[in-house]
Short mmCIF file of C-alpha atoms in Angstrom, two decimals:
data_model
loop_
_atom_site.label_atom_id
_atom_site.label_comp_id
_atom_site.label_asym_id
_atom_site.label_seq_id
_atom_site.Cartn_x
_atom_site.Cartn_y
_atom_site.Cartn_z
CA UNK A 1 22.30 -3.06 37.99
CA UNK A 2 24.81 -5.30 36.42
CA UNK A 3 27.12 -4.02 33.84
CA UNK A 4 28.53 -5.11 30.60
CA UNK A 5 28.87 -4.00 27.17
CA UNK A 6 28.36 0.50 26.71
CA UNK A 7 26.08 0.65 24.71
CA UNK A 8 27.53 3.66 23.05
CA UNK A 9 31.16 1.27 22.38
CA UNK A 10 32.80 1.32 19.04
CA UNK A 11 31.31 -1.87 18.01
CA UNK A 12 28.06 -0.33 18.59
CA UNK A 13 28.45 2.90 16.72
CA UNK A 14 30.39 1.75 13.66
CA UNK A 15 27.34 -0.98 13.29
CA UNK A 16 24.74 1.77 13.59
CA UNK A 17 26.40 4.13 11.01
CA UNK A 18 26.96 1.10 8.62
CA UNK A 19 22.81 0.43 9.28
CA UNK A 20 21.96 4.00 8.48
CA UNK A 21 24.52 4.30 5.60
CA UNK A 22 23.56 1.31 3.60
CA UNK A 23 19.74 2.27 4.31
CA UNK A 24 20.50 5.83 2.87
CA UNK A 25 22.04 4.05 -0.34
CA UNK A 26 19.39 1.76 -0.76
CA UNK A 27 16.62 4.86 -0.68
CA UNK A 28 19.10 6.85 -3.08
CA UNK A 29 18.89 3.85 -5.44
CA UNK A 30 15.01 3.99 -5.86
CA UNK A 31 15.45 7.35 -7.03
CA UNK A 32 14.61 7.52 -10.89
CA UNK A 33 14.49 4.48 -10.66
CA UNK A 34 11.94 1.82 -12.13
CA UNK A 35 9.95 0.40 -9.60
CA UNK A 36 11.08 -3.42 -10.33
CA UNK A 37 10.58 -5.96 -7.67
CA UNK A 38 13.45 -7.94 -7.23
CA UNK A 39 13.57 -11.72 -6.52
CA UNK A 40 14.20 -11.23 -2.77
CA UNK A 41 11.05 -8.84 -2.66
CA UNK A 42 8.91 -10.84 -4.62
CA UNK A 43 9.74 -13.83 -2.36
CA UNK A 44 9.16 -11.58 0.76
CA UNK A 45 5.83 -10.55 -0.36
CA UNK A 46 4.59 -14.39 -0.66
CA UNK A 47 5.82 -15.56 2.45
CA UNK A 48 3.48 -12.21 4.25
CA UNK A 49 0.24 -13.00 2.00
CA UNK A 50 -0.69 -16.39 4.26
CA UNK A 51 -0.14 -14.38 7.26
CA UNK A 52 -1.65 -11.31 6.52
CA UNK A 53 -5.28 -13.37 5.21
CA UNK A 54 -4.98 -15.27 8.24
CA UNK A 55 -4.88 -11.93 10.17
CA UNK A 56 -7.26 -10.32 8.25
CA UNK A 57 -10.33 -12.48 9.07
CA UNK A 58 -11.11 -10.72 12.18
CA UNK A 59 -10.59 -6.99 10.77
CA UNK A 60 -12.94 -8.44 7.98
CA UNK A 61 -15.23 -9.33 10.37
CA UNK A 62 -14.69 -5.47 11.88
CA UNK A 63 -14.98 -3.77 8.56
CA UNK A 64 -18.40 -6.21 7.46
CA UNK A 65 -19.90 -5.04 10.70
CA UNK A 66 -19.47 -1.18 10.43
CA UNK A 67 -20.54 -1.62 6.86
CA UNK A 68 -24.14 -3.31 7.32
CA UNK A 69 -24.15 -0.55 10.05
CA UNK A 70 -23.63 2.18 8.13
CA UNK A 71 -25.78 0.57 5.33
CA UNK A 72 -28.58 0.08 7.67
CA UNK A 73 -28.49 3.81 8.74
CA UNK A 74 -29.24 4.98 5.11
CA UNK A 75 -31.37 2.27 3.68
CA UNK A 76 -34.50 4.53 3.56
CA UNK A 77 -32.90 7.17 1.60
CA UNK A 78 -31.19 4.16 -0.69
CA UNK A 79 -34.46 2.57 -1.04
CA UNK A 80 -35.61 5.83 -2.32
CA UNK A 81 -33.10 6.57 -4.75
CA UNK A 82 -33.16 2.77 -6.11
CA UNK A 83 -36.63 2.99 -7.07
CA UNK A 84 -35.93 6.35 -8.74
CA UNK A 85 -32.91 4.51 -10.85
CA UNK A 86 -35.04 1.84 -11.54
CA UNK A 87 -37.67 3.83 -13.52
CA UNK A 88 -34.61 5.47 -15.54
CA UNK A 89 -33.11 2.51 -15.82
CA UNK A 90 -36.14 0.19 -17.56
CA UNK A 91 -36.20 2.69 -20.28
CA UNK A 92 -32.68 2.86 -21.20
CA UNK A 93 -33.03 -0.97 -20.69
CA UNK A 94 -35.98 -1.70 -23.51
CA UNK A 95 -33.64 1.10 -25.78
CA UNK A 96 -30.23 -0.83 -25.28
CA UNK A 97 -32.07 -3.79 -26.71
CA UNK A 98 -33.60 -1.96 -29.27
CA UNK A 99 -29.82 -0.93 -30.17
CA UNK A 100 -28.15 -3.62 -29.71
CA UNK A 101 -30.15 -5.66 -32.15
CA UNK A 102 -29.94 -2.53 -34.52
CA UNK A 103 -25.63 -3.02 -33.95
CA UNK A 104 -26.30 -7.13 -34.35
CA UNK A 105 -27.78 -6.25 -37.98
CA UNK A 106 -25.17 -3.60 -39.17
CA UNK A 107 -22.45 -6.05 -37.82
CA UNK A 108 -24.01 -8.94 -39.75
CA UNK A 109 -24.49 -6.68 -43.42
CA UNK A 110 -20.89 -5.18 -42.80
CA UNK A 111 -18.88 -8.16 -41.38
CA UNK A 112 -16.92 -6.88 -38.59
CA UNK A 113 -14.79 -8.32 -36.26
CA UNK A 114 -16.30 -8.49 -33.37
CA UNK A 115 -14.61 -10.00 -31.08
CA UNK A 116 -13.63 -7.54 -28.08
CA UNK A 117 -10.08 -7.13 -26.75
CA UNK A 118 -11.24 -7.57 -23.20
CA UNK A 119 -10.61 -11.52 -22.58
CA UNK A 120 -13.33 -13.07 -21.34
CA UNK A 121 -11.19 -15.06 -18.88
CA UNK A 122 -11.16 -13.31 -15.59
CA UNK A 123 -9.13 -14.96 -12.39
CA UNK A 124 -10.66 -14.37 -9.36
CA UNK A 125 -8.82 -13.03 -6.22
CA UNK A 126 -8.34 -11.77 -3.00
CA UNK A 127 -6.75 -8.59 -2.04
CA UNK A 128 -4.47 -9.87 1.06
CA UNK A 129 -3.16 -6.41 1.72
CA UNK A 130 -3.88 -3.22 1.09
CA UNK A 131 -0.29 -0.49 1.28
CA UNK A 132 -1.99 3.27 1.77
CA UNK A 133 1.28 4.60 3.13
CA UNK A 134 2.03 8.58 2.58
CA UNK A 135 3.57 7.72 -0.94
CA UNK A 136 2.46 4.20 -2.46
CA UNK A 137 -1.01 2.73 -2.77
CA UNK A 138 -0.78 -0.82 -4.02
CA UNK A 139 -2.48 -4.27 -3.49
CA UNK A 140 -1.16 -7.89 -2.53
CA UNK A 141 -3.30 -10.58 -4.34
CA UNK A 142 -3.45 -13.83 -3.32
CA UNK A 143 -2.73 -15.03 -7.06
CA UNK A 144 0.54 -15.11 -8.92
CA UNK A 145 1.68 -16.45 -12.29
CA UNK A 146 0.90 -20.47 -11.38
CA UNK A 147 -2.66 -18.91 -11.85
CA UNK A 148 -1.86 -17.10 -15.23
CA UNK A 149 -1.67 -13.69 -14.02
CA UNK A 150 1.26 -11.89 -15.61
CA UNK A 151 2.99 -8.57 -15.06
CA UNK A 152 0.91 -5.32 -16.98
CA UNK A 153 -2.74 -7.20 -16.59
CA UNK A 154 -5.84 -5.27 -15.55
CA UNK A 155 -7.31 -5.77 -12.14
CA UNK A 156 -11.13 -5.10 -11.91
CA UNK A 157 -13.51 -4.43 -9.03
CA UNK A 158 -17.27 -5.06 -9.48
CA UNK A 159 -17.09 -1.06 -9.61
CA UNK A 160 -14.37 -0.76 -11.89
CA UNK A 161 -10.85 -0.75 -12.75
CA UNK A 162 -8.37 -0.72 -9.96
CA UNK A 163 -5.11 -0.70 -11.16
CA UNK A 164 -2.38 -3.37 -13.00
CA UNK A 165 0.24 -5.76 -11.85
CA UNK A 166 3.28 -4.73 -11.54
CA UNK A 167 5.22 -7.81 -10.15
CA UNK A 168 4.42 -11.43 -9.78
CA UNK A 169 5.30 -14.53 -7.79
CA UNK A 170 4.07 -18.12 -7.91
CA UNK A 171 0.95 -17.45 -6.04
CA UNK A 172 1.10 -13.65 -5.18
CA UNK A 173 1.12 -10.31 -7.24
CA UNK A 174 1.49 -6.81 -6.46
CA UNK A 175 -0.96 -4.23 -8.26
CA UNK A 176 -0.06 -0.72 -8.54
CA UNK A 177 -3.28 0.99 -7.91
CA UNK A 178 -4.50 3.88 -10.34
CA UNK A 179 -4.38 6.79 -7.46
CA UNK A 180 -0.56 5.62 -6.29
CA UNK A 181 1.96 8.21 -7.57
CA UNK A 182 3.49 6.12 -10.31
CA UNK A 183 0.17 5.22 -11.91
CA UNK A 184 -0.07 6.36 -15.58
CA UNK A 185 -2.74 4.92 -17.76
CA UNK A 186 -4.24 5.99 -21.37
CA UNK A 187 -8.19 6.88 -20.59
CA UNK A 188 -10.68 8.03 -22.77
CA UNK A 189 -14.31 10.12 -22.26
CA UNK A 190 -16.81 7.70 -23.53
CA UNK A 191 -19.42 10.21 -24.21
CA UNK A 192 -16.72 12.37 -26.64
CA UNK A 193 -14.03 9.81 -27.46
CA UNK A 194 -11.55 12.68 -26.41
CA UNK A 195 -8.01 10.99 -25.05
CA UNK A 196 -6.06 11.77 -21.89
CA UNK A 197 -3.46 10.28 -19.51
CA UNK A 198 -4.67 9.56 -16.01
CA UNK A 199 -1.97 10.64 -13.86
CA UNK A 200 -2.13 9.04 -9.89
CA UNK A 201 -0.65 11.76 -6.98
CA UNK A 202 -1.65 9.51 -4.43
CA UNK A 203 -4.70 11.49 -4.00
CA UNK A 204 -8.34 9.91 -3.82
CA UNK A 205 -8.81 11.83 -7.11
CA UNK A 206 -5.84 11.39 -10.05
CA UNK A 207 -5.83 14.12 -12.19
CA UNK A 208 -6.12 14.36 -16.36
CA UNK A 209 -2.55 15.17 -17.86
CA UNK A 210 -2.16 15.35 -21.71
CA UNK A 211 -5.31 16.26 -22.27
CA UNK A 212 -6.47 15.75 -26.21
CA UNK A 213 -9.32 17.92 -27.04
CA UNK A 214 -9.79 19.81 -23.78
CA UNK A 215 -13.40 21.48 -24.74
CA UNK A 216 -14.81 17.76 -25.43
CA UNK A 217 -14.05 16.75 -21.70
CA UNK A 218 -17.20 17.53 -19.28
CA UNK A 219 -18.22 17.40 -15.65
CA UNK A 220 -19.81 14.03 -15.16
CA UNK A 221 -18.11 12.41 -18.27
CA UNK A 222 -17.63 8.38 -17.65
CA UNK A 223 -14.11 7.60 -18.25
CA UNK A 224 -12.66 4.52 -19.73
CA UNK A 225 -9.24 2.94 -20.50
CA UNK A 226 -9.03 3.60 -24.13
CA UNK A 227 -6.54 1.30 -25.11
CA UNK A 228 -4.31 3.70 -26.56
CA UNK A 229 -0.67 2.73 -25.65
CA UNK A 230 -1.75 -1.53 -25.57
CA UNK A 231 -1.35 -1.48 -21.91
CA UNK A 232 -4.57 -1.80 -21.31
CA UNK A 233 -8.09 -3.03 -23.10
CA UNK A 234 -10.31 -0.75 -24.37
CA UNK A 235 -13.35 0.10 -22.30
CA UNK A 236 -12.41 -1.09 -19.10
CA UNK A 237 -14.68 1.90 -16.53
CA UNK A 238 -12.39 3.93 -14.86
CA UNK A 239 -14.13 7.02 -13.03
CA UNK A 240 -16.13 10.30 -13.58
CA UNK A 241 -14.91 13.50 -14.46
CA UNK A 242 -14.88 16.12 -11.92
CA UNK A 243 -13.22 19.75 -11.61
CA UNK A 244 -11.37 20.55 -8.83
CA UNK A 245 -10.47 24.01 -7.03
CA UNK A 246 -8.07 24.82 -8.92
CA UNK A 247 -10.06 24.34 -12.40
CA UNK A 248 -8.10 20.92 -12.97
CA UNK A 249 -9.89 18.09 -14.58
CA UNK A 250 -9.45 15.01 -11.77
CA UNK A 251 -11.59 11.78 -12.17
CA UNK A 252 -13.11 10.41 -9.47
CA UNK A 253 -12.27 6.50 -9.52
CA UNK A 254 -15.27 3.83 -9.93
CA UNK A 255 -13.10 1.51 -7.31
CA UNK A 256 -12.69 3.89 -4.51
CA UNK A 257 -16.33 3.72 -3.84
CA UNK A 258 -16.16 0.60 -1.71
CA UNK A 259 -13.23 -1.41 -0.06
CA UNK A 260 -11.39 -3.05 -2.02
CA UNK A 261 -12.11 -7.31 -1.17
CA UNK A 262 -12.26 -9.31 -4.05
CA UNK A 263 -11.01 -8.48 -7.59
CA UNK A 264 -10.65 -10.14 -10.20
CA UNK A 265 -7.51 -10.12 -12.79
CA UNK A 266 -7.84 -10.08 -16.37
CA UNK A 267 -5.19 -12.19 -18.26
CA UNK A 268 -4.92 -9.59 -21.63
CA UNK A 269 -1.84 -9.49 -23.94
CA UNK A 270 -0.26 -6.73 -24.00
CA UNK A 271 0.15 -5.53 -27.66
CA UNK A 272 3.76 -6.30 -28.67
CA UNK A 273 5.60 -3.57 -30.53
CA UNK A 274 6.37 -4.65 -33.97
CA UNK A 275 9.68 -6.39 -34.41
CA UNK A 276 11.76 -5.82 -37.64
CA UNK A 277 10.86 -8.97 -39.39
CA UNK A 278 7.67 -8.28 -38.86
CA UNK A 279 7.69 -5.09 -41.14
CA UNK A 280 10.22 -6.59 -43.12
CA UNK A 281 7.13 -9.26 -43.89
CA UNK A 282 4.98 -6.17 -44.25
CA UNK A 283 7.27 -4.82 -46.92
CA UNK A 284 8.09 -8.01 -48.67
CA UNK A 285 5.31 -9.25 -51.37
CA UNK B 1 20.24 6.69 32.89
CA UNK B 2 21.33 9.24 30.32
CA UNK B 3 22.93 8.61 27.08
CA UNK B 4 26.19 8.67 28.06
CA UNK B 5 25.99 6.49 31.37
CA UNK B 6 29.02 4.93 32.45
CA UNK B 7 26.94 1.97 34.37
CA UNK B 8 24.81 0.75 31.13
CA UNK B 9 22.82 -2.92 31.52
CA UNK B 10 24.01 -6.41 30.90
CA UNK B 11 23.23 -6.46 27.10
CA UNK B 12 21.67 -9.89 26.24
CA UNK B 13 21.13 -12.08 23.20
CA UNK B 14 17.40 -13.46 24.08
CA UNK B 15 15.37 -10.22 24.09
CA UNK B 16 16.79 -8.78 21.31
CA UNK B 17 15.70 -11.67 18.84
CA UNK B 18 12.39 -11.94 20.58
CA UNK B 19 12.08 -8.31 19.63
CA UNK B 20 13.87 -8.84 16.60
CA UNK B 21 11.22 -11.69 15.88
CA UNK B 22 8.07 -9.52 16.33
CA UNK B 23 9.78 -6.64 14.44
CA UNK B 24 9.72 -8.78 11.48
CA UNK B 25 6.01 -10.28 12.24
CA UNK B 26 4.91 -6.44 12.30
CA UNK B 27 6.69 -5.93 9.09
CA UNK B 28 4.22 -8.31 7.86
CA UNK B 29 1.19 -6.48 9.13
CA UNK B 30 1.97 -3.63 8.15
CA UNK B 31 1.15 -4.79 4.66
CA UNK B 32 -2.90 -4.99 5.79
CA UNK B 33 -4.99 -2.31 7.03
CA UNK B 34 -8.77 -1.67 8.23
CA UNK B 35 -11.40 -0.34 6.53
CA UNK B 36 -13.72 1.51 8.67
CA UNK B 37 -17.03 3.60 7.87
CA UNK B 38 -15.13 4.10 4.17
CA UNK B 39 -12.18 5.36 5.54
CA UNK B 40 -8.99 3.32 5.11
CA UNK B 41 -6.79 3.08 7.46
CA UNK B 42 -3.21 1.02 6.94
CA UNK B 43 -0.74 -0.76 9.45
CA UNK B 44 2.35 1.15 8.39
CA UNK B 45 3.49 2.41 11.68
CA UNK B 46 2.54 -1.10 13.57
CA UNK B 47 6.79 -1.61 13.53
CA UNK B 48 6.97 1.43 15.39
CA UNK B 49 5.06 0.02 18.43
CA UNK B 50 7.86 -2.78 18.58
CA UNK B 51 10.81 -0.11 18.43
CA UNK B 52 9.00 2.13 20.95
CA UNK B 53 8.91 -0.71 23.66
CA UNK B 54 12.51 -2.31 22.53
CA UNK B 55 14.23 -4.05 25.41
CA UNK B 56 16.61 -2.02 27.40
CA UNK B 57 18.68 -4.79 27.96
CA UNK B 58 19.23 -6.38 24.37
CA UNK B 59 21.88 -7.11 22.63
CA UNK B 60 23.14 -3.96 20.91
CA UNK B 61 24.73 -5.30 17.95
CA UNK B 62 21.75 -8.24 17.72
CA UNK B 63 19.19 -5.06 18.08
CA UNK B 64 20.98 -2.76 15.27
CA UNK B 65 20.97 -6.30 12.63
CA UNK B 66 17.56 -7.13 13.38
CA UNK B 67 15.92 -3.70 13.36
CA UNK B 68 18.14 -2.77 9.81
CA UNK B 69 17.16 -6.50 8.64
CA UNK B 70 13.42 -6.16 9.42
CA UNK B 71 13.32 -2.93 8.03
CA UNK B 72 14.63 -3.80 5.02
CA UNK B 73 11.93 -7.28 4.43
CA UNK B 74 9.34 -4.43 5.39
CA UNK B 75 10.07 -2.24 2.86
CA UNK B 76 9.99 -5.71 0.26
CA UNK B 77 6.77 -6.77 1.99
CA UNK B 78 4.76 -3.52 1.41
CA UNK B 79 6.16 -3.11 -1.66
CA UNK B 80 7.51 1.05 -0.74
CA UNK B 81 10.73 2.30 -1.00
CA UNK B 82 13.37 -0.34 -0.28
CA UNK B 83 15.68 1.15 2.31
CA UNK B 84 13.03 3.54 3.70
CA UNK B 85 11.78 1.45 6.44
CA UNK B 86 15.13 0.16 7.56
CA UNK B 87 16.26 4.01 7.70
CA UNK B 88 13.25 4.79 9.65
CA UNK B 89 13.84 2.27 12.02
CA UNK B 90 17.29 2.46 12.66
CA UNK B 91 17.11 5.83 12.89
CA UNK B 92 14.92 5.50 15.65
CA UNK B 93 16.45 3.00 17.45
CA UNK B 94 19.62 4.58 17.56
CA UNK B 95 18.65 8.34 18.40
CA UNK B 96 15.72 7.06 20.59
CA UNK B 97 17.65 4.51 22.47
CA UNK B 98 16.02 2.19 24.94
CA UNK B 99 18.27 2.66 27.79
CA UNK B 100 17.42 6.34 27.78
CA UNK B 101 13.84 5.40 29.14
CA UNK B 102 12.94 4.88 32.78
CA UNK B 103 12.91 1.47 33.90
CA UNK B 104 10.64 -0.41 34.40
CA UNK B 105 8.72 1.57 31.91
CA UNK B 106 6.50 4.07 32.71
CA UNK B 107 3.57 5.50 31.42
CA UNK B 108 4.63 8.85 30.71
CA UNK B 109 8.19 7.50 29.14
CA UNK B 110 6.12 5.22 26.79
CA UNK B 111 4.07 8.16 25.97
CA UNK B 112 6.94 10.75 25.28
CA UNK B 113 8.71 7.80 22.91
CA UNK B 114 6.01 7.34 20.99
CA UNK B 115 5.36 10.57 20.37
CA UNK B 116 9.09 11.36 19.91
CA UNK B 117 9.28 7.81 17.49
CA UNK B 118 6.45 8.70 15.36
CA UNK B 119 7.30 12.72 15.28
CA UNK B 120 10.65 11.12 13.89
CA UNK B 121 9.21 8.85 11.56
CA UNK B 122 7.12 10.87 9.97
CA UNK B 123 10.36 13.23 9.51
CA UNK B 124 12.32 10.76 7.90
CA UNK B 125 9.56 9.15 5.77
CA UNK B 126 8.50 12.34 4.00
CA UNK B 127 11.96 13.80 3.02
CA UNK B 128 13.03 10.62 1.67
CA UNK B 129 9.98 10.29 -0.14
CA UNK B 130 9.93 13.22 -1.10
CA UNK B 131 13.95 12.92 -2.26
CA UNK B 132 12.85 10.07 -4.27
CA UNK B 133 9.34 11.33 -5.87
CA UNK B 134 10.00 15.25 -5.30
CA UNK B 135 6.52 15.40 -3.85
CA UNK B 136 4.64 16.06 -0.11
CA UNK B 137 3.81 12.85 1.31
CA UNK B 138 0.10 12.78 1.47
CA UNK B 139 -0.54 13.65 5.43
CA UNK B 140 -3.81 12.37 5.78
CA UNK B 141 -2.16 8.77 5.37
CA UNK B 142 -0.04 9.63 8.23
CA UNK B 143 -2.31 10.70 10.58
CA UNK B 144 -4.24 7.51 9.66
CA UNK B 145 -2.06 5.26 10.59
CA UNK B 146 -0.28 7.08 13.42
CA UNK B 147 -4.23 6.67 15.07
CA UNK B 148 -4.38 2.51 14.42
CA UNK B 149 -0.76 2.21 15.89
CA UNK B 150 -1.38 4.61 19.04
CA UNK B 151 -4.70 2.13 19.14
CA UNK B 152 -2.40 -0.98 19.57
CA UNK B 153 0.11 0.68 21.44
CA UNK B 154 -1.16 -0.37 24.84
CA UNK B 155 -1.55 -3.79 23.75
CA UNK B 156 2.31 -4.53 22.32
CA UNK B 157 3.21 -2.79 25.82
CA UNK B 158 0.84 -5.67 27.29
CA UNK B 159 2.32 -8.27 25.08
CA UNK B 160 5.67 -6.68 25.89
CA UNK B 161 5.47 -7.51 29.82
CA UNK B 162 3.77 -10.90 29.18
CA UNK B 163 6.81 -11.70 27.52
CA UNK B 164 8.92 -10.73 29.44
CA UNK B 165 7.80 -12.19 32.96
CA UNK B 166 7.03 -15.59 30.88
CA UNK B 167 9.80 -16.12 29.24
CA UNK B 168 12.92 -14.43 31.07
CA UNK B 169 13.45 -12.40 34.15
CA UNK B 170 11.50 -9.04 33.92
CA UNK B 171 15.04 -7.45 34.98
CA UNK B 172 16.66 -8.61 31.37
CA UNK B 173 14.10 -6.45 29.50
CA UNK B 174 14.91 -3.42 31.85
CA UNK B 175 11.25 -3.23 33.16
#
């Protein structure tokens, strides 16, 4: 054995205080804090996205695999239950085009606005990376803001909503997913119209806080974004209500149903709180 | 050895920034994760594997920057608590020290560190986490991705003595 530095020296144990000491700060930092990327993260995060597609063909590959396996295992019972739908489905079918002509007329006679606040731009990506650690649940897309995406926008799975950006680079963003911790969005039950804040706990089902009209929320309810605080578009499918043990109205997310692959972003405007010449033009004949 | 050895190894540059090097490329994979029969399962602990087999021979002061640095781009890469990984990590490398295992390494030694590293990890992860949010870390997670780590445990030992017979002499690593 040759011999050299002790490993338990001065050097040695003044360096590994100063490690743990600075990392202790750093974690004390976070708390309260907002969770803003900085420029160093941001930059971290887009040199890992080419690396972590590049490693994530294979698992891909692994995931497809057990899927069509697992798909192939129930198609019988699927079959069944898709022919069911279907009968269901071609009613509602000839009376949603019985209505929506009916809503074409009324909006012709009345002259609404019709234009939706959902943009009809959407900017396809990929979800690089997927964080489900013990206290964050968040994506890594392979776009950033040279593809228009900008902080606060929507990101949609073909199931439903999936969460919002939270910090972009030039061709990667981070999206903080509706079930991570920090999640709060404005929803609404679009059977009742009653309002609620969906609340993420880093559970598979985020529970309803501030709930506005508690009798008019049901098991089974669809639940939307309703556009309440500007955030978000109206309408955008979030979930179903459920009840939990305790008697706690939870939703049970639209985008959890399937692994999340690709998404795509939706570049909306976020509505901009009135500045003071603004109401000042208001006020001023 | 023991702790407190008077007769500690040679501590050299090379295999702590080869370890240092493939601390940071698992920082980067642990941003991924695999999606199995609808469960989801993340990388998170894939760092761990690295610390668990660090050289015994490495460069103290080298080790101690590149595990705090690592840690730290980690945390940025995954987008978690900034500081949290780098705590984690050189938490572990300094209580779990590498010239406390039995060299070469051994199967049971590799076994009893990883248990020890992740028992400790999981430790440190939920009370800061729980010092920043104020709730339980969600356990589930854990166990999760303490199973897809213990999965590619044998192979970063594999990698581990590839390395080391390729590219220096196996007695610089410490086994």
């Amino acid at each position: 054995m040759r011999h050299g530095q002790h490993p338990n020296s001065g050097w040695t144990r003044i360096a590994l205080f100063a490690a743990i000491l600075i990392s202790s700060l750093l974690v004390s930092f976070n708390r309260g804090a907002m969770r803003d990327a900085s420029p160093l993260a941001i930059g971290a995060q887009g040199k890992v996205a080419p690396l972590v597609e590049f490693l994530s063909v294979p698992l891909r590959g692994v995931e497809g695999y057990f899927e069509s396996f697992a798909d192939r295992s129930r198609a019988l019972e699927d079959n069944k239950a898709l022919k069911e739908e279907l009968v269901v489905l071609r009613d509602r079918q000839s009376r949603y085009d019985n209505l929506a002509m009916k809503v074409a007329r009324y909006e012709t006679i009345l002259g609404v606005d019709m234009e939706t606040d959902v943009p009809l731009k959407k900017i396809a990506a990929r979800s690089v990376g997927e964080t489900d650690g013990p206290f964050v649940r968040s994506l890594l897309l392979n776009v950033g803001a040279k593809d228009g995406v900008d902080i606060g926008n929507p990101v949609m799975s073909v199931e439903g909503l999936v969460g919002h950006v939270i910090n972009v680079g030039p061709h990667t963003s981070r999206v903080l997913r509706l079930s991570d911790l920090n999640s709060r969005i404005a929803v609404a039950s679009a059977q009742s119209d009653a309002t609620a804040i969906l609340a993420g706990d880093n559970s598979r089902l985020p529970r309803l806080a501030f709930i506005n009209q508690r009798e008019n929320w049901t098991v089974g309810d669809r639940v939307i974004s309703s556009g309440d605080t500007g955030a978000l578009p109206r309408g955008l499918m979030v979930g179903e209500v459920i009840i939990d043990k305790t008697g706690k109205l939870r939703v049970r997310l639209a985008s959890h149903s399937a692994a999340i692959d690709w998404v795509w972003v939706s570049p909306y405007k976020r509505l901009a709180a009135p500045t003071e010449s603004d109401m000042e033009a208001e006020v001023t004949p | 050895m023991t702790f407190f050895d008077t007769h500690p190894p040679l501590r050299r540059i090379w295999p702590a920034i080869t370890a240092g090097i493939a601390l940071f490329i698992a920082g980067a994979i642990a941003v991924g994760g695999v999606n199995v029969l609808g469960v989801r399962a993340g990388f998170g602990f894939i760092p761990l594997t690295i610390i668990a087999v660090w050289p015994r021979q490495a460069n103290t002061l080298l080790s101690i920057l590149f595990v705090f640095l690592a840690g730290v781009f980690t945390d940025w890469a995954t987008g978690g608590l900034v500081g949290q990984s780098a705590l984690v990590f050189t938490v572990i490398w300094g209580v779990l020290r590498p010239e406390l295992r039995s060299e070469p390494y051994s199967l049971v030694s590799i076994i009893l560190f990883w248990l020890a590293t992740c028992g400790l990890a999981m430790v440190l992860i939920g009370v800061t986490g729980w010092f920043v949010y104020g709730v339980r870390p969600d356990f589930a997670s854990f166990g999760r991705q303490l199973v897809v780590a213990t999965i590619c445990l044998p192979l970063i030992v594999l990698l581990r003595g590839v390395l080391a017979g390729r590219l220096f002499a196996t007695d610089d690593w410490g086994g």
